[in-house]
CSV table of C-alpha atoms in Angstrom, one decimal:
chain,number,residue,atom,x,y,z
A,1,MET,CA,-18.2,2.7,-6.5
A,2,LEU,CA,-19.3,5.8,-4.8
A,3,LEU,CA,-17.3,4.2,-1.6
A,4,ASP,CA,-14.0,4.2,-3.8
A,5,ARG,CA,-13.9,0.3,-3.5
A,6,ARG,CA,-12.5,0.0,-6.9
A,7,MET,CA,-11.0,-3.4,-6.5
A,8,SER,CA,-14.3,-4.9,-5.3
A,9,ALA,CA,-16.1,-3.2,-8.1
A,10,VAL,CA,-13.5,-4.7,-10.6
A,11,ARG,CA,-14.3,-8.0,-9.3
A,12,ALA,CA,-18.1,-7.5,-9.4
A,13,VAL,CA,-18.0,-6.3,-13.0
A,14,TRP,CA,-15.7,-9.1,-14.2
A,15,GLU,CA,-17.9,-11.9,-12.3
A,16,ALA,CA,-21.0,-10.4,-14.0
A,17,LEU,CA,-19.5,-9.9,-17.5
A,18,ARG,CA,-17.3,-12.9,-17.6
A,19,PRO,CA,-19.9,-15.3,-19.3
A,20,LEU,CA,-19.8,-12.8,-22.1
A,21,GLY,CA,-15.9,-13.1,-22.5
A,22,VAL,CA,-15.1,-10.0,-20.6
A,23,GLY,CA,-11.6,-10.4,-19.0
A,24,VAL,CA,-10.2,-8.7,-15.8
A,25,HIS,CA,-8.4,-5.9,-17.9
A,26,GLU,CA,-11.7,-4.9,-19.6
A,27,ALA,CA,-13.5,-4.9,-16.3
A,28,GLU,CA,-10.8,-2.7,-15.0
A,29,GLN,CA,-11.4,-0.3,-17.8
A,30,VAL,CA,-15.2,-0.4,-17.2
A,31,VAL,CA,-14.8,0.5,-13.4
A,32,HIS,CA,-12.2,3.2,-14.4
A,33,ALA,CA,-14.7,4.8,-16.9
A,34,ARG,CA,-17.6,4.6,-14.4
A,35,SER,CA,-15.3,6.2,-11.6
A,36,ALA,CA,-14.5,9.1,-14.2
A,37,ALA,CA,-18.2,9.7,-15.0
A,38,LEU,CA,-19.2,9.7,-11.3
A,39,GLY,CA,-16.5,12.2,-10.7
A,40,ASP,CA,-16.6,14.2,-7.3
A,41,ARG,CA,-19.5,11.8,-6.4
A,42,VAL,CA,-16.8,9.2,-5.5
A,43,GLN,CA,-15.8,9.5,-1.9
A,44,PRO,CA,-12.2,8.9,-1.7
A,45,ARG,CA,-11.2,6.4,1.1
A,46,PRO,CA,-9.3,8.1,3.9
A,47,SER,CA,-5.7,7.7,3.8
A,48,ASP,CA,-3.8,5.5,6.3
A,49,PRO,CA,-2.4,7.8,9.3
A,50,LEU,CA,1.3,8.3,8.8
A,51,ASP,CA,1.9,10.2,12.2
A,52,VAL,CA,4.6,8.6,14.3
A,53,HIS,CA,2.0,8.2,17.2
A,54,SER,CA,-0.4,6.4,15.3
A,55,LEU,CA,2.2,4.2,13.6
A,56,ALA,CA,3.8,3.5,16.8
A,57,ALA,CA,0.4,2.4,18.3
A,58,LEU,CA,-0.1,0.0,15.3
A,59,ALA,CA,3.4,-1.6,15.8
A,60,ALA,CA,2.9,-1.9,19.5
A,61,ALA,CA,-0.2,-3.9,19.0
A,62,LEU,CA,1.6,-6.4,16.7
A,63,PRO,CA,2.3,-9.9,18.2
A,64,GLY,CA,6.0,-9.8,18.5
A,65,ARG,CA,9.0,-7.2,18.7
A,66,VAL,CA,9.6,-5.0,15.9
A,67,GLU,CA,13.2,-5.6,14.4
A,68,ALA,CA,12.8,-3.2,11.6
A,69,VAL,CA,10.5,-0.9,9.7
A,70,GLU,CA,10.4,-1.5,5.8
A,71,GLY,CA,9.0,0.4,2.8
A,72,LEU,CA,7.9,-1.8,0.1
A,73,TRP,CA,6.7,-0.8,-3.4
A,74,ASP,CA,3.6,-2.5,-4.8
A,75,GLY,CA,1.1,-1.5,-7.6
A,76,ASP,CA,-1.8,-2.4,-9.4
A,77,ALA,CA,-3.9,-1.3,-12.5
A,78,VAL,CA,-6.5,0.8,-10.2
A,79,HIS,CA,-4.1,2.6,-7.7
A,80,ASP,CA,-0.8,2.7,-9.7
A,81,TRP,CA,2.3,2.4,-7.6
A,82,PHE,CA,2.0,2.7,-3.9
A,83,VAL,CA,4.3,2.0,-0.8
A,84,LEU,CA,3.6,-0.6,2.0
A,85,LEU,CA,4.9,0.2,5.3
A,86,ASP,CA,5.5,-2.9,7.3
A,87,ALA,CA,7.0,-3.8,10.6
A,88,VAL,CA,9.3,-6.7,10.3
A,89,LEU,CA,8.7,-8.8,13.6
A,90,ASP,CA,11.2,-11.0,15.5
A,91,ALA,CA,9.5,-14.3,14.5
A,92,PRO,CA,11.0,-15.6,11.0
A,93,GLY,CA,8.7,-14.6,8.4
A,94,ARG,CA,6.4,-12.4,10.5
A,95,GLU,CA,5.3,-9.0,9.6
A,96,GLY,CA,2.7,-6.5,10.3
A,97,ARG,CA,1.1,-3.9,7.9
A,98,LEU,CA,1.4,-0.3,9.4
A,99,ALA,CA,0.2,1.7,6.4
A,100,THR,CA,-0.3,1.7,2.6
A,101,VAL,CA,0.8,4.8,1.2
A,102,HIS,CA,-0.8,6.1,-2.2
A,103,ARG,CA,0.0,9.2,-4.4
A,104,GLY,CA,-0.9,12.2,-2.5
A,105,ARG,CA,-3.9,14.3,-3.7
A,106,ASP,CA,-1.4,17.0,-4.4
A,107,GLY,CA,0.3,14.5,-6.8
A,108,ALA,CA,3.3,13.8,-4.5
A,109,PRO,CA,4.8,10.5,-4.9
A,110,PRO,CA,4.1,7.9,-2.3
A,111,GLY,CA,7.7,7.3,-1.8
A,112,VAL,CA,8.4,10.4,-0.2
A,113,ALA,CA,5.7,10.3,2.6
A,114,ALA,CA,6.6,6.6,3.2
A,115,ALA,CA,10.1,7.3,3.6
A,116,ARG,CA,9.6,10.3,6.0
A,117,ALA,CA,7.0,8.2,8.1
A,118,GLY,CA,9.0,5.0,8.2
A,119,GLN,CA,12.2,6.7,9.3
A,120,ALA,CA,10.4,8.6,12.0
A,121,LEU,CA,8.8,5.4,13.3
A,122,ALA,CA,12.1,3.6,13.1
A,123,ASP,CA,13.9,6.3,14.9
A,124,ARG,CA,11.3,6.4,17.6
A,125,LEU,CA,11.4,2.5,18.1
A,126,HIS,CA,15.3,2.5,17.7
A,127,VAL,CA,15.2,0.1,14.8
A,128,PRO,CA,16.5,0.1,11.3
A,129,PHE,CA,14.4,1.6,8.5
A,130,HIS,CA,14.7,-0.3,5.3
A,131,PHE,CA,13.6,1.2,1.9
A,132,PRO,CA,16.2,0.4,-0.9
A,133,SER,CA,14.3,2.3,-3.6
A,134,PRO,CA,12.3,5.5,-2.1
A,135,ASP,CA,12.7,7.3,-5.5
A,136,VAL,CA,11.9,4.7,-8.0
A,137,PRO,CA,9.3,2.1,-7.7
A,138,ASP,CA,10.9,-1.2,-7.6
A,139,ASP,CA,8.7,-4.1,-6.3
A,140,ASP,CA,12.1,-6.5,-6.8
A,141,ALA,CA,14.2,-4.5,-4.4
A,142,PRO,CA,15.7,-6.8,-1.5
A,143,ARG,CA,14.0,-7.2,1.4
A,144,TRP,CA,15.3,-6.2,4.9
A,145,ARG,CA,15.8,-9.9,6.1
A,146,ARG,CA,17.4,-11.0,3.0
A,147,SER,CA,19.7,-7.7,2.6
A,148,ARG,CA,21.2,-8.7,6.2
A,149,GLY,CA,22.7,-11.8,4.9
């Protein structure tokens, strides 16, 4: 818990209390309450770097040519909504994760930072940037490959 590994903590709580009939939702509630009780003692995980130089280095290390940069909404009960920044590679069905963008500590929505970073990287790589719903979480938005027809 103190290292902000909430999903691992949820799994550990659920596995330990499953024989007592505790479900995943209840395990999430236990972890949330424990995290709140620990307060400032929980060390937040560092955010993924979103500067264009770091993202370009990550993209260059991927096994294939980047055809597009894509922003995708995802979410869970622990982190709420967040954005995945992915590089769409030239091999069919291949992608590489570049960053996960969570809500900023100042409360800024993740879509804003993800759109800014994704567009900057796409401009640098001279490829399209696809993020169909930067302002409103939508995990059913069309993907870049599907939107091309």
